[in-house]
PDB file of C-alpha atoms in Angstrom:
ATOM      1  CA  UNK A 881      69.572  91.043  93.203  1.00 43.00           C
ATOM      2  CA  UNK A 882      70.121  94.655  91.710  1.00 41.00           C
ATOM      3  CA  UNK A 883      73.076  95.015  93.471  1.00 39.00           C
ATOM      4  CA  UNK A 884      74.985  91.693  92.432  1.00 35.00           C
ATOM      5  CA  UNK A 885      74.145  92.944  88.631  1.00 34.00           C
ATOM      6  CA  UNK A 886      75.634  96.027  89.316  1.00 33.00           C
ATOM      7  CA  UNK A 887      78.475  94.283  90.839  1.00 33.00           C
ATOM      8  CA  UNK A 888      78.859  91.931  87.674  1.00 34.00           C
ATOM      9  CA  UNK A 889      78.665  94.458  85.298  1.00 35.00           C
ATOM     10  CA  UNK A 890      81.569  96.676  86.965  1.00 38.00           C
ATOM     11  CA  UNK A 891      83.523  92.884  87.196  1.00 38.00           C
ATOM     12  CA  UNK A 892      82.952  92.984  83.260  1.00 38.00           C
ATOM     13  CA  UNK A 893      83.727  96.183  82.625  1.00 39.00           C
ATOM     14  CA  UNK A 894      87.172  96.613  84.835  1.00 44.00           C
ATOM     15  CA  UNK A 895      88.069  93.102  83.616  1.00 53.00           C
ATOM     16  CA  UNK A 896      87.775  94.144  79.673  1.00 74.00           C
ATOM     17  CA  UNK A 897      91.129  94.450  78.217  1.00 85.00           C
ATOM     18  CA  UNK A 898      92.342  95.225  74.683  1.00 94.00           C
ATOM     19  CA  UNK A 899      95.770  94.398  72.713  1.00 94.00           C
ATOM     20  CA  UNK A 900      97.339  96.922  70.911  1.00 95.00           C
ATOM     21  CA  UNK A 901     100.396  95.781  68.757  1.00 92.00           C
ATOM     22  CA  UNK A 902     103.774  97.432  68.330  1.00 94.00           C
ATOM     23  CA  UNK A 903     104.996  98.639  64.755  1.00 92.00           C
ATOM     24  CA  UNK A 904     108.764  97.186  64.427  1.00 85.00           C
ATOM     25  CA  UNK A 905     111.129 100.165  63.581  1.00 90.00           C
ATOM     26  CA  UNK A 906     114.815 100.188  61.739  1.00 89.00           C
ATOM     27  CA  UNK A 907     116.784  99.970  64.902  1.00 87.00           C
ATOM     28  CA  UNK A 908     115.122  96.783  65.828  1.00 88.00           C
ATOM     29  CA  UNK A 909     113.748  95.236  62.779  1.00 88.00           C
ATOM     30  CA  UNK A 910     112.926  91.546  64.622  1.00 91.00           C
ATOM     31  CA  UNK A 911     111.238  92.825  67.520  1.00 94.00           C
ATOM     32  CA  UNK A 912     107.762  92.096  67.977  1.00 94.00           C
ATOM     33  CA  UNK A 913     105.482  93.288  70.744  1.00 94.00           C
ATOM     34  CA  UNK A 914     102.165  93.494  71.668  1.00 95.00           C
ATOM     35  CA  UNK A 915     100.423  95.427  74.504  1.00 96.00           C
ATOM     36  CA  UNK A 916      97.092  94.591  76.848  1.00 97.00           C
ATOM     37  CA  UNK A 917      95.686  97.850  78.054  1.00 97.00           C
ATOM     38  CA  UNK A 918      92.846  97.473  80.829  1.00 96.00           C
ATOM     39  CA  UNK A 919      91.227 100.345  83.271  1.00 94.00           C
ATOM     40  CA  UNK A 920      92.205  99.283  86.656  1.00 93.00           C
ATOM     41  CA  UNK A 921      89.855 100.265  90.229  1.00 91.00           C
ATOM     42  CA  UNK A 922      90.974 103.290  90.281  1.00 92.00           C
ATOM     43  CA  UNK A 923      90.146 104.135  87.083  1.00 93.00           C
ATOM     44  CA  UNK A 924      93.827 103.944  86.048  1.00 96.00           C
ATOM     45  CA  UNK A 925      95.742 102.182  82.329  1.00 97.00           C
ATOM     46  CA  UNK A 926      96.836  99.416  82.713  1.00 97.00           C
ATOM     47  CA  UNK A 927      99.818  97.977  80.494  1.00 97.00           C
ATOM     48  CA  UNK A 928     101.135  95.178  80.354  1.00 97.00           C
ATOM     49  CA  UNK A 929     103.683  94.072  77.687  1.00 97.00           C
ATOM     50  CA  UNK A 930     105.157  90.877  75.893  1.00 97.00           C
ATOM     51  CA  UNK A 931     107.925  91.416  73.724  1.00 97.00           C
ATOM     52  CA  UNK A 932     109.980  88.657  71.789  1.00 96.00           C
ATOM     53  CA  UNK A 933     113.000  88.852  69.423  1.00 96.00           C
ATOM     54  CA  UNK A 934     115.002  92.178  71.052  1.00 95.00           C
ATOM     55  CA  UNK A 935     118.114  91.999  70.945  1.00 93.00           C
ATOM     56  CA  UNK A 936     120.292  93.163  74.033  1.00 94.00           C
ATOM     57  CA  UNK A 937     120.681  97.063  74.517  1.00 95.00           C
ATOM     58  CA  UNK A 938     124.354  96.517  74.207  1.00 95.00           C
ATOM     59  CA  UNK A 939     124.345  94.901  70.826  1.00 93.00           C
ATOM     60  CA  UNK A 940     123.039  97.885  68.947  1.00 92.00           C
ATOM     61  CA  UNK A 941     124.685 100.835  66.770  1.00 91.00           C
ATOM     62  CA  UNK A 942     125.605 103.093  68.910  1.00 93.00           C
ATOM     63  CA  UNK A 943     125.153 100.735  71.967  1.00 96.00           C
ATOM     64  CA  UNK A 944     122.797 101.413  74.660  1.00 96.00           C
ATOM     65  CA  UNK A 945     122.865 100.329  78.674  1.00 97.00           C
ATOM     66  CA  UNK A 946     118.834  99.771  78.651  1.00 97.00           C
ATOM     67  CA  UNK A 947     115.881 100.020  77.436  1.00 97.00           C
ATOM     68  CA  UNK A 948     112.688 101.885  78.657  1.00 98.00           C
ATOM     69  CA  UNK A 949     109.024 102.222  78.143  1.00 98.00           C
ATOM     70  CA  UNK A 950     107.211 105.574  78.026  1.00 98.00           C
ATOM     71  CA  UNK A 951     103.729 106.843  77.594  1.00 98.00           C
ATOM     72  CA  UNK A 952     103.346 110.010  75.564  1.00 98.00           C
ATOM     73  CA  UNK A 953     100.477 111.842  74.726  1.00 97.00           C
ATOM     74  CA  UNK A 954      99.019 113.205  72.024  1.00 94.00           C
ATOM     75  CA  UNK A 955      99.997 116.568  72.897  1.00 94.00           C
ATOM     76  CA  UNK A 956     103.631 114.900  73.313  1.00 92.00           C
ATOM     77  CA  UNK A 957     104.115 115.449  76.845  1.00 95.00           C
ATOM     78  CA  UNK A 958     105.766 111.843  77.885  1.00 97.00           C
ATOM     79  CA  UNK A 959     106.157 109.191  80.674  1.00 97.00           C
ATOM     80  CA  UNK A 960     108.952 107.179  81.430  1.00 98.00           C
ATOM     81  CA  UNK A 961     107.119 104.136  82.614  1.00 98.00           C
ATOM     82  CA  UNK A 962     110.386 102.113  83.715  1.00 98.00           C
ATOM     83  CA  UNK A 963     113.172  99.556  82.441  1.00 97.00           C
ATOM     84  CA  UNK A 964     112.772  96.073  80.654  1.00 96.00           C
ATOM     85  CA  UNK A 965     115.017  93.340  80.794  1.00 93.00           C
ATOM     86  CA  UNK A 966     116.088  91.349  78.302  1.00 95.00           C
ATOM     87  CA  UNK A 967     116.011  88.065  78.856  1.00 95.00           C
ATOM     88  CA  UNK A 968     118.278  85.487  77.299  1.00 95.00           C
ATOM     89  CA  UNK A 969     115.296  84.457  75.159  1.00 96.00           C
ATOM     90  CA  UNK A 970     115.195  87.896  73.514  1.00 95.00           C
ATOM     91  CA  UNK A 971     111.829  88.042  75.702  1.00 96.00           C
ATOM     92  CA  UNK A 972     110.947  90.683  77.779  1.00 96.00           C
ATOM     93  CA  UNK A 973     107.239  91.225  79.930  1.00 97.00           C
ATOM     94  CA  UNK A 974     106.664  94.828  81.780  1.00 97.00           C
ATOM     95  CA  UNK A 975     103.644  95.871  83.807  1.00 97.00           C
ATOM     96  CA  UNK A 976     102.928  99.564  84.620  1.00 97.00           C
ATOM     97  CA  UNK A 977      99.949 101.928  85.311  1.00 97.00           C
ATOM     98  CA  UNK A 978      99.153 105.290  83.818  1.00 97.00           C
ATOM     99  CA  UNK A 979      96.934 107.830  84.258  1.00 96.00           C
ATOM    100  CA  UNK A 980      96.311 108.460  80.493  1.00 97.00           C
ATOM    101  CA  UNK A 981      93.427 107.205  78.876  1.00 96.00           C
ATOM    102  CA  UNK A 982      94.690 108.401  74.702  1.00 97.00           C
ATOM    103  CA  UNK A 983      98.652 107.651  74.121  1.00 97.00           C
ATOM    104  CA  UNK A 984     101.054 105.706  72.398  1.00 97.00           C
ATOM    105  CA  UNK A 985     103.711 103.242  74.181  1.00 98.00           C
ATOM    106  CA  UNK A 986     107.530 103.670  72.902  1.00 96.00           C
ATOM    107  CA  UNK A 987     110.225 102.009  74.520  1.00 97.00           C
ATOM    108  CA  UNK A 988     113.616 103.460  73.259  1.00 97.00           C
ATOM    109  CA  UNK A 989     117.341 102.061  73.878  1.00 97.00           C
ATOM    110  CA  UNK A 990     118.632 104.504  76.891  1.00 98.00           C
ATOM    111  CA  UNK A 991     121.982 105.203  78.136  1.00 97.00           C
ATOM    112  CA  UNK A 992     120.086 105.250  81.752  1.00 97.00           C
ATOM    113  CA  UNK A 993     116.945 104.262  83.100  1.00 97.00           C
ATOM    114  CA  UNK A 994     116.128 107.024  84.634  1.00 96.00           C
ATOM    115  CA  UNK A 995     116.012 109.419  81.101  1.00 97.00           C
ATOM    116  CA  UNK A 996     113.665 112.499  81.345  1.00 97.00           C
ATOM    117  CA  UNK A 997     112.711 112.032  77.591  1.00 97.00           C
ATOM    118  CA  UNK A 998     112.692 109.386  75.085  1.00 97.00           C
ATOM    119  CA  UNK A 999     116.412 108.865  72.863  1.00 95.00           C
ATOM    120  CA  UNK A1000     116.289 108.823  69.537  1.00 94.00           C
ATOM    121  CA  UNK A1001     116.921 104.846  69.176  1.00 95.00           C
ATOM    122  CA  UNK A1002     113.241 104.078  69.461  1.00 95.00           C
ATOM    123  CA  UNK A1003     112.805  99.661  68.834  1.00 95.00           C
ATOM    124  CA  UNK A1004     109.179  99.414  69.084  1.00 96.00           C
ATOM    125  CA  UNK A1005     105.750 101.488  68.992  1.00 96.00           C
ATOM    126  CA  UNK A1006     102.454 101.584  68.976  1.00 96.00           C
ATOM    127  CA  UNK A1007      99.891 103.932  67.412  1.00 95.00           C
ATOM    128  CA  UNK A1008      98.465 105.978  69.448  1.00 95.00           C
ATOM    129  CA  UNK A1009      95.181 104.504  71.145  1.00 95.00           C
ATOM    130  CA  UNK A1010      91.869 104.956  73.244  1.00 95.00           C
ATOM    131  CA  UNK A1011      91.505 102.582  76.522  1.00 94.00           C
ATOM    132  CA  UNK A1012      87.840 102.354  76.569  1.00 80.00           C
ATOM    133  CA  UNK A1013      85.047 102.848  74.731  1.00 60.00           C
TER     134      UNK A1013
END
């Protein structure tokens, strides 16, 4: 019986998630966003985003070819986490996993998806956040 509590109670706590919500920002006033953060098996963030009302990479000033998400620190040290895609909707959902357990989620219009730090056109962030207790 012990061991199908402590089975439970590691079900609960792994399966505990929390939403953080983005802050909109002048390059992309309409955007909204919000984030669920959860600690995976391995111990491990994980994010997963919804984001409505973007408007295409292309259609800002200066325009951009994409737009990616990245994980930075406190200490500023940063992540690129990968590409969304605008849908046709303006909607856009993105899954990733990161290591840190204290950061802040930016995703920035890019010129490439591959970008070794975050552009200056950044359309949506969060505050920076604890997963956990």
């Amino acid at each position: 019986m012990k061991r199908w509590a402590v089975l439970s109670l590691a079900i609960i706590t792994l399966g505990c998630s929390q939403q953080v919500a983005f802050r909109e920002t002048p390059d992309a006033p309409a955007a909204l966003g919000q984030a669920k953060v959860s600690t995976d098996g391995n111990n491990n963030t994980r994010i997963a985003l919804n984001i409505e009302h973007l408007a295409p990479p292309q259609n800002l000033t200066p325009p951009k070819s994409v737009y990616v998400v990245w994980a930075e620190a406190p200490e500023g040290k940063t992540a690129n986490l990968g590409q969304i895609v605008v849908g046709s909707d303006r909607s856009a959902e993105f899954q990733a996993v990161t290591p840190l357990k204290v950061f802040r989620i930016l995703i920035t219009a890019e010129d490439q998806a591959l970008a070794q730090l975050p552009g200056q056109q950044v359309v949506l962030t969060t505050d920076v956040f604890r997963v956990g207790s």
